[in-house]
CSV table of C-alpha atoms and ligand atoms in Angstrom, one decimal:
chain,number,residue,atom,x,y,z
A,1327,MET,CA,-39.9,81.7,-11.1
A,1328,SER,CA,-41.9,78.6,-10.0
A,1329,VAL,CA,-42.3,78.2,-6.3
A,1330,ARG,CA,-43.9,75.1,-4.9
A,1331,MET,CA,-46.3,75.9,-2.0
A,1332,GLY,CA,-44.5,76.1,1.3
A,1333,GLU,CA,-41.1,75.4,-0.2
A,1334,LYS,CA,-38.3,77.6,-1.3
A,1335,SER,CA,-37.3,77.5,-4.9
A,1336,SER,CA,-33.8,76.5,-6.0
A,1337,GLU,CA,-34.4,78.4,-9.3
A,1338,ILE,CA,-32.4,81.6,-8.7
A,1339,PRO,CA,-32.0,83.7,-11.9
A,1340,GLY,CA,-28.7,85.3,-12.2
A,1341,PHE,CA,-27.2,83.4,-9.2
A,1342,HIS,CA,-23.9,83.3,-11.1
A,1343,LYS,CA,-23.8,87.1,-11.4
A,1344,LEU,CA,-24.2,87.7,-7.6
A,1345,SER,CA,-21.2,88.6,-5.5
A,1346,ILE,CA,-19.9,86.0,-3.1
A,1347,LYS,CA,-21.5,87.9,-0.2
A,1348,GLU,CA,-24.9,88.0,-2.0
A,1349,ARG,CA,-24.7,84.2,-2.9
A,1350,LEU,CA,-24.0,83.5,0.8
A,1351,SER,CA,-27.0,85.5,1.8
A,1352,VAL,CA,-29.2,83.5,-0.6
A,1353,LEU,CA,-27.8,80.4,0.9
A,1354,LYS,CA,-28.4,81.6,4.4
A,1355,ASP,CA,-32.1,82.1,3.7
A,1356,PHE,CA,-32.5,78.9,1.6
A,1357,SER,CA,-30.8,76.6,4.1
A,1358,ASP,CA,-31.6,78.4,7.4
A,1359,LEU,CA,-27.9,78.7,8.2
A,1360,ASP,CA,-27.1,80.2,11.6
A,1361,ASP,CA,-24.3,82.8,12.3
A,1362,THR,CA,-21.8,80.1,13.3
A,1363,GLU,CA,-22.4,78.2,10.1
A,1364,MET,CA,-22.1,81.4,8.0
A,1365,ALA,CA,-18.8,82.3,9.8
A,1366,SER,CA,-17.5,78.8,8.9
A,1367,LEU,CA,-18.3,79.2,5.3
A,1368,MET,CA,-16.7,82.7,5.2
A,1369,LYS,CA,-13.5,81.4,6.7
A,1370,THR,CA,-11.0,80.3,4.1
A,1371,GLY,CA,-7.5,79.0,4.2
A,1372,SER,CA,-4.5,79.6,1.9
A,1373,LEU,CA,-6.8,79.4,-1.2
A,1374,SER,CA,-8.2,82.9,-1.3
A,1375,ILE,CA,-11.9,83.2,-2.0
A,1376,ASP,CA,-11.1,85.5,-5.0
A,1377,LEU,CA,-8.9,82.9,-6.6
A,1378,ALA,CA,-11.5,80.2,-5.9
A,1379,ASP,CA,-14.1,82.4,-7.5
A,1380,ARG,CA,-12.0,82.5,-10.7
A,1381,LEU,CA,-11.4,78.8,-10.8
A,1382,ILE,CA,-15.0,77.6,-10.7
A,1383,GLU,CA,-18.6,79.0,-10.9
A,1384,ASN,CA,-21.0,80.1,-8.1
A,1385,VAL,CA,-18.3,80.0,-5.4
A,1386,VAL,CA,-19.4,80.5,-1.8
A,1387,SER,CA,-16.5,79.1,0.1
A,1388,THR,CA,-13.5,76.7,0.0
A,1389,LEU,CA,-13.0,73.3,1.7
A,1390,GLU,CA,-9.9,72.1,3.5
A,1391,LEU,CA,-8.7,68.5,3.7
A,1392,PRO,CA,-6.0,67.1,5.8
A,1393,VAL,CA,-2.7,66.6,3.9
A,1394,GLY,CA,-0.3,64.0,5.3
A,1395,ILE,CA,3.1,62.9,4.1
A,1396,VAL,CA,4.0,59.3,3.3
A,1397,PRO,CA,7.6,58.6,4.0
A,1398,ASN,CA,9.7,55.6,3.1
A,1399,PHE,CA,9.2,55.5,-0.6
A,1400,LEU,CA,12.2,54.3,-2.7
A,1401,ILE,CA,11.2,54.3,-6.4
A,1402,ASN,CA,13.8,53.5,-9.1
A,1403,GLY,CA,16.5,54.2,-6.5
A,1404,LYS,CA,15.2,57.6,-5.7
A,1405,ASP,CA,13.7,58.7,-2.3
A,1406,TYR,CA,10.4,60.4,-2.3
A,1407,LEU,CA,8.2,62.0,0.3
A,1408,ILE,CA,4.6,61.7,-1.0
A,1409,PRO,CA,1.9,64.2,0.0
A,1410,MET,CA,-1.6,62.8,0.2
A,1411,ALA,CA,-4.9,64.8,0.7
A,1412,ILE,CA,-7.5,62.5,2.1
A,1413,GLU,CA,-10.3,62.4,4.6
A,1414,GLU,CA,-10.1,58.7,5.3
A,1415,ALA,CA,-8.1,57.5,8.3
A,1416,SER,CA,-5.5,54.6,7.8
A,1417,VAL,CA,-4.6,55.3,4.2
A,1418,ILE,CA,-1.4,57.2,4.9
A,1419,ALA,CA,-0.3,54.8,7.7
A,1420,ALA,CA,-1.0,51.8,5.5
A,1421,CYS,CA,0.9,53.2,2.5
A,1422,SER,CA,3.9,54.2,4.5
A,1423,ASN,CA,4.1,50.8,6.1
A,1424,ALA,CA,4.0,49.1,2.7
A,1425,ALA,CA,6.7,51.4,1.4
A,1426,LYS,CA,8.9,50.6,4.4
A,1427,ILE,CA,8.5,46.8,3.8
A,1428,ALA,CA,9.2,47.2,0.1
A,1429,ARG,CA,12.3,49.3,0.9
A,1430,ALA,CA,13.9,46.4,2.6
A,1431,SER,CA,14.0,44.7,-0.8
A,1432,GLY,CA,15.2,47.7,-2.8
A,1433,GLY,CA,11.9,49.6,-3.1
A,1434,PHE,CA,9.7,49.9,-6.2
A,1435,THR,CA,10.7,49.6,-9.8
A,1436,SER,CA,8.4,51.7,-11.9
A,1437,GLU,CA,8.1,52.5,-15.6
A,1438,SER,CA,5.7,54.6,-17.7
A,1439,SER,CA,5.1,54.6,-21.4
A,1440,ASP,CA,5.2,57.8,-23.5
A,1441,PRO,CA,2.2,60.0,-22.6
A,1442,VAL,CA,0.0,59.2,-25.6
A,1443,MET,CA,-3.7,60.1,-25.3
A,1444,ILE,CA,-6.6,59.2,-27.5
A,1445,GLY,CA,-8.9,61.9,-28.9
A,1446,GLN,CA,-12.2,60.5,-30.4
A,1447,ILE,CA,-14.2,61.8,-33.3
A,1448,GLN,CA,-17.5,60.1,-33.9
A,1449,ILE,CA,-18.8,59.9,-37.4
A,1450,MET,CA,-22.5,59.1,-37.4
A,1451,GLU,CA,-23.7,59.8,-41.0
A,1452,TYR,CA,-21.6,58.4,-43.9
A,1453,GLY,CA,-21.8,56.4,-47.1
A,1454,ASN,CA,-19.6,53.3,-47.2
A,1455,TYR,CA,-17.4,52.4,-44.2
A,1456,GLU,CA,-14.5,51.1,-46.3
A,1457,GLU,CA,-14.5,54.2,-48.5
A,1458,VAL,CA,-14.6,56.6,-45.5
A,1459,LYS,CA,-11.7,54.6,-43.9
A,1460,ARG,CA,-9.6,54.7,-47.1
A,1461,THR,CA,-10.2,58.5,-47.6
A,1462,ILE,CA,-9.2,59.3,-44.0
A,1463,LEU,CA,-6.1,57.1,-44.2
A,1464,ASP,CA,-5.2,58.8,-47.5
A,1465,HIS,CA,-5.4,62.2,-45.8
A,1466,ARG,CA,-3.7,61.0,-42.7
A,1467,SER,CA,-0.8,63.5,-42.9
A,1468,SER,CA,-3.1,66.5,-43.6
A,1469,ILE,CA,-5.3,65.5,-40.6
A,1470,LEU,CA,-2.2,65.3,-38.3
A,1471,GLU,CA,-1.0,68.6,-39.6
A,1472,ILE,CA,-4.3,70.3,-38.9
A,1473,ALA,CA,-4.3,68.8,-35.4
A,1474,ASN,CA,-0.7,69.8,-34.7
A,1475,SER,CA,-1.4,73.4,-35.7
A,1476,ARG,CA,-3.3,73.6,-32.4
A,1477,SER,CA,-0.2,73.2,-30.3
A,1478,LYS,CA,3.1,74.8,-31.4
A,1479,THR,CA,4.6,73.8,-28.0
A,1480,LEU,CA,4.0,70.1,-28.6
A,1481,SER,CA,5.1,70.3,-32.2
A,1482,SER,CA,8.3,72.1,-31.2
A,1483,MET,CA,9.0,69.2,-28.8
A,1484,GLY,CA,8.6,66.6,-31.5
A,1485,ALA,CA,5.4,65.5,-29.7
A,1486,GLY,CA,1.7,66.2,-30.6
A,1487,ALA,CA,-0.6,64.2,-32.9
A,1488,LYS,CA,1.2,61.2,-34.2
A,1489,ASP,CA,-1.2,58.7,-35.7
A,1490,ILE,CA,-4.8,57.8,-36.5
A,1491,GLU,CA,-6.9,54.7,-35.8
A,1492,ILE,CA,-10.3,53.9,-37.3
A,1493,ARG,CA,-12.9,51.6,-35.8
A,1494,LYS,CA,-16.6,50.8,-36.5
A,1495,LEU,CA,-18.9,50.4,-33.5
A,1496,ASN,CA,-21.9,48.2,-33.0
A,1497,ASP,CA,-24.1,51.0,-32.0
A,1498,ARG,CA,-27.5,51.9,-33.6
A,1499,ARG,CA,-25.9,53.9,-36.4
A,1500,SER,CA,-22.7,51.8,-36.8
A,1501,SER,CA,-20.7,54.9,-35.9
A,1502,ILE,CA,-17.2,55.2,-37.2
A,1503,ILE,CA,-14.8,56.3,-34.6
A,1504,ILE,CA,-11.5,58.0,-35.4
A,1505,HIS,CA,-8.8,58.0,-32.8
A,1506,LEU,CA,-6.3,60.7,-32.9
A,1507,LEU,CA,-3.2,59.5,-31.0
A,1508,VAL,CA,-1.5,62.5,-29.3
A,1509,ASP,CA,1.7,62.6,-27.3
A,1510,VAL,CA,1.0,65.3,-24.8
A,1511,ARG,CA,4.3,65.2,-22.9
A,1512,ASP,CA,3.9,66.9,-19.5
A,1513,ALA,CA,0.3,67.8,-19.7
A,1514,MET,CA,-2.7,65.7,-18.7
A,1515,GLY,CA,-3.7,66.6,-22.2
A,1516,ALA,CA,-7.5,67.1,-22.1
A,1517,ASN,CA,-7.5,70.7,-23.5
A,1518,VAL,CA,-5.0,70.1,-26.3
A,1519,VAL,CA,-6.6,66.8,-27.4
A,1520,ASN,CA,-10.1,68.3,-27.3
A,1521,SER,CA,-8.9,71.3,-29.4
A,1522,MET,CA,-7.3,69.0,-31.9
A,1523,CYS,CA,-10.4,66.9,-32.3
A,1524,GLU,CA,-12.5,69.9,-32.8
A,1525,SER,CA,-10.1,71.3,-35.3
A,1526,VAL,CA,-9.9,68.2,-37.6
A,1527,ALA,CA,-13.6,67.4,-37.5
A,1528,PRO,CA,-14.7,69.9,-40.3
A,1529,TYR,CA,-11.9,68.7,-42.5
A,1530,ILE,CA,-12.9,65.1,-42.0
A,1531,GLU,CA,-16.6,66.0,-42.8
A,1532,GLU,CA,-15.4,67.6,-46.0
A,1533,ILE,CA,-13.1,64.9,-47.3
A,1534,ALA,CA,-15.2,61.9,-46.2
A,1535,GLN,CA,-18.6,63.4,-47.0
A,1536,CYS,CA,-19.9,62.6,-43.5
A,1537,LYS,CA,-21.2,64.2,-40.4
A,1538,THR,CA,-19.3,64.2,-37.2
A,1539,ASN,CA,-20.7,64.3,-33.7
A,1540,LEU,CA,-18.6,63.9,-30.5
A,1541,ARG,CA,-15.1,65.3,-30.6
A,1542,ILE,CA,-13.5,64.7,-27.2
A,1543,LEU,CA,-10.5,62.9,-25.6
A,1544,SER,CA,-11.0,59.4,-24.2
A,1545,ASN,CA,-10.3,59.0,-20.5
A,1546,LEU,CA,-9.2,55.5,-21.2
A,1547,THR,CA,-5.5,55.6,-22.0
A,1548,PRO,CA,-4.2,52.2,-23.1
A,1549,TYR,CA,-1.1,53.9,-24.6
A,1550,ARG,CA,-0.3,55.8,-21.4
A,1551,ILE,CA,0.4,52.9,-19.0
A,1552,SER,CA,2.5,52.7,-15.9
A,1553,ARG,CA,3.9,49.6,-14.2
A,1554,SER,CA,5.4,49.2,-10.8
A,1555,LYS,CA,6.9,46.2,-9.1
A,1556,ALA,CA,8.1,45.4,-5.5
A,1557,THR,CA,9.1,42.5,-3.4
A,1558,PHE,CA,7.7,42.1,0.1
A,1559,ARG,CA,9.8,39.7,2.1
A,1560,LYS,CA,7.8,36.9,3.7
A,1561,GLU,CA,9.3,37.4,7.2
A,1562,LEU,CA,8.3,41.0,7.2
A,1563,ILE,CA,4.7,40.3,6.4
A,1564,GLY,CA,3.8,37.4,8.6
A,1565,GLY,CA,5.3,34.4,6.8
A,1566,GLU,CA,4.5,32.0,3.9
A,1567,GLU,CA,0.9,31.5,5.0
A,1568,ILE,CA,0.2,35.2,4.6
A,1569,VAL,CA,2.0,35.2,1.2
A,1570,GLU,CA,-0.4,32.4,0.1
A,1571,ARG,CA,-3.4,34.3,1.4
A,1572,ILE,CA,-2.4,37.5,-0.3
A,1573,ILE,CA,-2.0,35.7,-3.6
A,1574,SER,CA,-5.4,34.1,-3.1
A,1575,ALA,CA,-7.0,37.5,-2.3
A,1576,TYR,CA,-5.6,38.8,-5.6
A,1577,GLU,CA,-6.9,35.8,-7.5
A,1578,MET,CA,-10.3,36.4,-6.1
A,1579,ALA,CA,-10.3,40.1,-7.1
A,1580,ASN,CA,-9.2,39.2,-10.6
A,1581,VAL,CA,-12.3,37.1,-11.3
A,1582,ASP,CA,-15.0,38.5,-9.0
A,1583,PRO,CA,-16.3,42.0,-9.9
A,1584,TYR,CA,-17.7,42.5,-6.4
A,1585,ARG,CA,-14.3,42.1,-4.9
A,1586,ALA,CA,-12.5,43.8,-7.8
A,1587,ALA,CA,-14.4,47.0,-7.1
A,1588,THR,CA,-13.2,47.1,-3.5
A,1589,HIS,CA,-9.7,45.9,-4.4
A,1590,ASN,CA,-9.2,48.6,-7.0
A,1591,LYS,CA,-10.9,51.2,-4.8
A,1592,GLY,CA,-8.1,50.6,-2.3
A,1593,ILE,CA,-5.5,51.2,-5.1
A,1594,MET,CA,-7.2,54.5,-5.9
A,1595,ASN,CA,-7.3,55.5,-2.3
A,1596,GLY,CA,-3.6,56.2,-2.6
A,1597,ILE,CA,-3.5,57.4,-6.2
A,1598,ASP,CA,-6.4,59.8,-5.8
A,1599,ALA,CA,-5.0,61.3,-2.6
A,1600,VAL,CA,-1.7,62.2,-4.3
A,1601,LEU,CA,-3.7,63.6,-7.3
A,1602,LEU,CA,-5.9,65.7,-5.0
A,1603,ALA,CA,-2.9,67.1,-3.1
A,1604,THR,CA,-1.4,68.2,-6.4
A,1605,LEU,CA,-4.9,69.3,-7.7
A,1606,ASN,CA,-4.9,66.9,-10.6
A,1607,ASP,CA,-8.1,65.4,-12.1
A,1608,TRP,CA,-8.7,62.4,-9.9
A,1609,ARG,CA,-12.1,61.7,-11.6
A,1610,SER,CA,-10.4,61.0,-14.8
A,1611,ALA,CA,-7.9,58.7,-13.1
A,1612,GLU,CA,-10.8,56.8,-11.5
A,1613,ALA,CA,-12.6,56.4,-14.9
A,1614,ASN,CA,-9.4,55.3,-16.5
A,1615,ALA,CA,-8.4,52.7,-14.0
A,1616,HIS,CA,-11.9,51.2,-13.6
A,1617,THR,CA,-12.5,50.8,-17.3
A,1618,TYR,CA,-9.1,49.3,-18.1
A,1619,HIS,CA,-10.3,45.7,-17.6
A,1620,GLU,CA,-12.5,46.1,-20.7
A,1621,LEU,CA,-9.2,46.0,-22.7
A,1622,THR,CA,-7.1,43.5,-20.7
A,1623,GLY,CA,-9.7,41.1,-19.3
A,1624,ASN,CA,-8.0,41.4,-15.9
A,1625,LEU,CA,-10.4,42.8,-13.2
A,1626,SER,CA,-7.6,43.4,-10.8
A,1627,LEU,CA,-5.1,46.2,-11.6
A,1628,THR,CA,-2.5,44.4,-9.5
A,1629,SER,CA,-1.1,40.9,-9.5
A,1630,TYR,CA,0.9,38.9,-7.0
A,1631,HIS,CA,3.1,35.8,-7.1
A,1632,LYS,CA,5.9,34.2,-5.1
A,1633,ASP,CA,9.6,34.4,-6.1
A,1634,SER,CA,12.0,31.5,-5.7
A,1635,ASP,CA,12.4,32.2,-2.0
A,1636,SER,CA,8.7,32.4,-1.4
A,1637,ASN,CA,8.7,36.1,-0.9
A,1638,LEU,CA,5.7,38.0,-2.3
A,1639,VAL,CA,6.2,39.9,-5.5
A,1640,GLY,CA,3.5,42.5,-6.3
A,1641,GLU,CA,3.0,44.2,-9.6
A,1642,ILE,CA,0.6,46.9,-10.9
A,1643,GLU,CA,-0.3,47.8,-14.5
A,1644,ILE,CA,-2.5,50.8,-14.6
A,1645,PRO,CA,-3.3,53.5,-17.2
A,1646,ILE,CA,-2.4,56.9,-15.7
A,1647,ALA,CA,-2.9,60.2,-17.4
A,1648,VAL,CA,-1.4,62.9,-15.3
A,1649,GLY,CA,0.1,66.2,-16.0
A,1650,ILE,CA,2.6,68.5,-14.3
A,1651,VAL,CA,1.7,71.5,-16.4
A,1652,GLY,CA,-1.7,73.2,-17.1
A,1653,GLY,CA,-5.0,72.8,-15.2
A,1654,SER,CA,-5.2,74.1,-11.6
A,1655,THR,CA,-1.9,72.4,-10.7
A,1656,ASN,CA,0.0,75.7,-11.0
A,1657,THR,CA,-2.7,78.1,-10.1
A,1658,VAL,CA,-3.1,77.0,-6.5
A,1659,LYS,CA,0.0,77.7,-4.5
A,1660,LYS,CA,-0.2,74.7,-2.2
A,1661,ALA,CA,-0.7,72.3,-5.0
A,1662,SER,CA,2.5,73.5,-6.6
A,1663,ILE,CA,4.3,73.2,-3.2
A,1664,PHE,CA,3.1,69.6,-2.9
A,1665,ARG,CA,4.4,69.0,-6.4
A,1666,LYS,CA,7.7,70.5,-5.4
A,1667,ILE,CA,7.9,68.1,-2.4
A,1668,LEU,CA,7.3,65.2,-4.9
A,1669,ASN,CA,10.4,66.5,-6.7
A,1670,ILE,CA,9.4,65.2,-10.1
A,1671,SER,CA,10.8,66.4,-13.4
A,1672,ASN,CA,8.2,65.1,-15.9
A,1673,SER,CA,4.8,63.6,-16.1
A,1674,MET,CA,6.2,60.1,-16.6
A,1675,GLU,CA,8.1,60.3,-13.3
A,1676,PHE,CA,4.9,61.4,-11.6
A,1677,ALA,CA,3.0,58.5,-13.1
A,1678,ASN,CA,5.8,56.2,-11.8
A,1679,ILE,CA,5.2,57.4,-8.3
A,1680,LEU,CA,1.4,57.1,-8.6
A,1681,ALA,CA,1.7,53.5,-9.8
A,1682,ALA,CA,4.0,52.6,-6.9
A,1683,THR,CA,1.6,54.3,-4.5
A,1684,GLY,CA,-1.3,52.3,-5.9
A,1685,LEU,CA,0.6,49.1,-5.5
A,1686,ALA,CA,1.7,49.9,-1.9
A,1687,GLN,CA,-1.8,50.8,-0.9
A,1688,ASN,CA,-3.2,47.6,-2.4
A,1689,PHE,CA,-0.5,45.4,-0.8
A,1690,SER,CA,-1.2,47.0,2.6
A,1691,ALA,CA,-5.0,46.5,2.3
A,1692,ILE,CA,-4.9,42.9,1.2
A,1693,ARG,CA,-2.1,42.0,3.7
A,1694,ALA,CA,-4.3,43.3,6.5
A,1695,LEU,CA,-7.3,41.6,5.1
A,1696,SER,CA,-5.5,38.3,4.8
A,1697,ALA,CA,-4.2,38.5,8.4
A,1698,GLU,CA,-5.8,40.4,11.3
A,1699,GLY,CA,-8.5,42.2,9.2
A,1700,ILE,CA,-8.6,45.9,8.7
A,1701,GLN,CA,-11.1,46.9,11.4
A,1702,LYS,CA,-8.7,46.8,14.3
A,1703,GLY,CA,-6.3,49.5,12.9
A,1704,HIS,CA,-9.0,51.3,11.1
A,1705,MET,CA,-11.4,51.5,14.0
A,1706,ALA,CA,-8.7,53.0,16.3
A,1707,LEU,CA,-8.3,55.9,13.8
A,1708,HIS,CA,-12.0,56.0,13.1
A,1709,ALA,CA,-12.5,56.5,16.9
A,1710,ARG,CA,-10.3,59.5,16.8
A,1711,SER,CA,-12.2,61.1,14.0
A,1712,LEU,CA,-15.5,60.4,15.7
A,1713,ALA,CA,-14.2,62.0,18.9
A,1714,ALA,CA,-13.2,65.1,16.9
A,1715,SER,CA,-16.5,65.2,15.1
A,1716,VAL,CA,-18.5,65.5,18.3
A,1717,GLY,CA,-16.3,68.5,19.4
A,1718,ALA,CA,-13.5,66.9,21.4
A,1719,SER,CA,-10.2,68.7,21.1
A,1720,GLY,CA,-6.5,68.2,22.1
A,1721,SER,CA,-6.0,65.4,24.7
A,1722,GLU,CA,-9.8,64.8,24.9
A,1723,ILE,CA,-9.6,63.1,21.5
A,1724,ASP,CA,-7.0,60.6,22.7
A,1725,GLN,CA,-8.8,60.0,25.9
A,1726,ILE,CA,-12.2,59.4,24.3
A,1727,ALA,CA,-10.8,57.3,21.4
A,1728,GLY,CA,-8.8,55.2,23.8
A,1729,ILE,CA,-11.9,54.4,25.9
A,1730,MET,CA,-14.0,53.6,22.8
A,1731,VAL,CA,-11.3,51.2,21.5
A,1732,SER,CA,-10.6,49.4,24.7
A,1733,THR,CA,-14.3,48.9,25.4
A,1734,ASN,CA,-14.9,48.0,21.7
A,1735,SER,CA,-17.8,50.5,21.6
A,1736,ILE,CA,-17.1,52.9,18.8
A,1737,SER,CA,-19.9,55.2,17.8
A,1738,MET,CA,-20.9,58.8,17.6
A,1739,THR,CA,-23.4,58.4,20.5
A,1740,LYS,CA,-20.6,56.8,22.7
A,1741,ALA,CA,-18.2,59.6,21.7
A,1742,LYS,CA,-20.7,62.3,22.7
A,1743,GLU,CA,-21.5,60.5,26.0
A,1744,LEU,CA,-17.7,60.2,26.8
A,1745,LEU,CA,-17.1,63.9,25.9
A,1746,ASP,CA,-19.8,64.9,28.3
A,1747,GLU,CA,-18.3,62.8,31.0
A,1748,VAL,CA,-14.8,64.1,30.4
A,1749,ARG,CA,-15.9,67.7,30.4
A,1750,LYS,CA,-18.0,67.1,33.6
A,1751,ARG,CA,-14.9,65.7,35.3
A,1752,THR,CA,-12.8,68.7,34.2
A,1753,ASN,CA,-15.6,71.2,34.7
A,1754,LYS,CA,-15.4,72.5,31.2
B,1236,MEV,C1,-11.0,50.9,2.1
B,1236,MEV,O1,-11.1,52.3,1.8
B,1236,MEV,C2,-10.2,50.2,1.1
B,1236,MEV,C3,-10.2,48.7,1.3
B,1236,MEV,O2,-11.5,48.2,1.4
B,1236,MEV,C4,-9.5,48.1,0.1
B,1236,MEV,C5,-9.6,46.6,0.0
B,1236,MEV,O3,-10.5,46.0,0.5
B,1236,MEV,O4,-8.7,46.0,-0.7
B,1236,MEV,C6,-9.5,48.3,2.6
């Protein structure tokens, strides 16, 4: 064990073999945690520490997040209550407001393509590209058969590996990349696609006399796309001037990467929060969404135009790979309850909801930015969370946040100062 003078070492052999109690005690020493901090770590909610310990490695605690419900959503004529897990104030209020405005014009119309994922197999040592390509295409059906032997369930549903694509890259070795196109139905698909890629690689090496390297799904899913559309009536959003401003905000995001990052971040605020509540892989959703422009050339995932009555029409086109079976979505009780609240019958319906949520979130953000700005509403909620963070509780939070907003002085220091004053007054 290497210990630098005067410092504690983070090299802890066998840390993963320790019990949770033992890990906590290591942590206590390493980070000088006091008894209150230790008690906080030991307190868990509905996710039991034993289940947590089985889900990931080196568990010491669990973490709770607020979950709120977004009402008002009407998507393809069906009403939804949408659960969101998020630490950021304003997201839920903004989304619900957008859903209410869209509802006045019939809500959102969403559609999702078949859930087809891409698995990639990298070939890095080979003879002649055209020959390798021909050999692989000649053996297309055996490759698909081997891949499909990895999932009897998908095969029995008429889904599974469906096709093959072959490309040559411009990297140092001119790698050949084989894409296995897999219809994964109600799964996110990572496990089954990875297994399929690993199972066909040795066969490909044999028939094409080559060496394979990576065998893994792509988190970019151009064949698994969701679209949603809604009309926001001009009189409900501040008139024609605001409609023009929103369109111009979209036009900026579509060409300026600095704005696109923020614009698309706002879209993912909503989508990630639903994914988190249902314990789906939000990192893959982020990677997917933020790389999609490489294929379309559009930096913005949404677009806006006026209809013939000068109302605002918003649209989103976004790759979404989301499952309702597998992963942690069924293991953790609350995640499955939130999925039950969503009332979805397949992964495509889930993707339809997510696309509508992303559009609603984006509309709300750029509407506020194009009108009064976001700080007014945001800071009021931020003031509440600052008040809570300095220890205020119950009505103290409202009192302190109210004063901070009305005096336009919103900071942690101010919140602490006000809490002291309030408590002095009430002799707490
Ligand atoms: C904040 O989390 C998200 C926004 O910045 C999105 C946007 O600017 O469009 C409000």
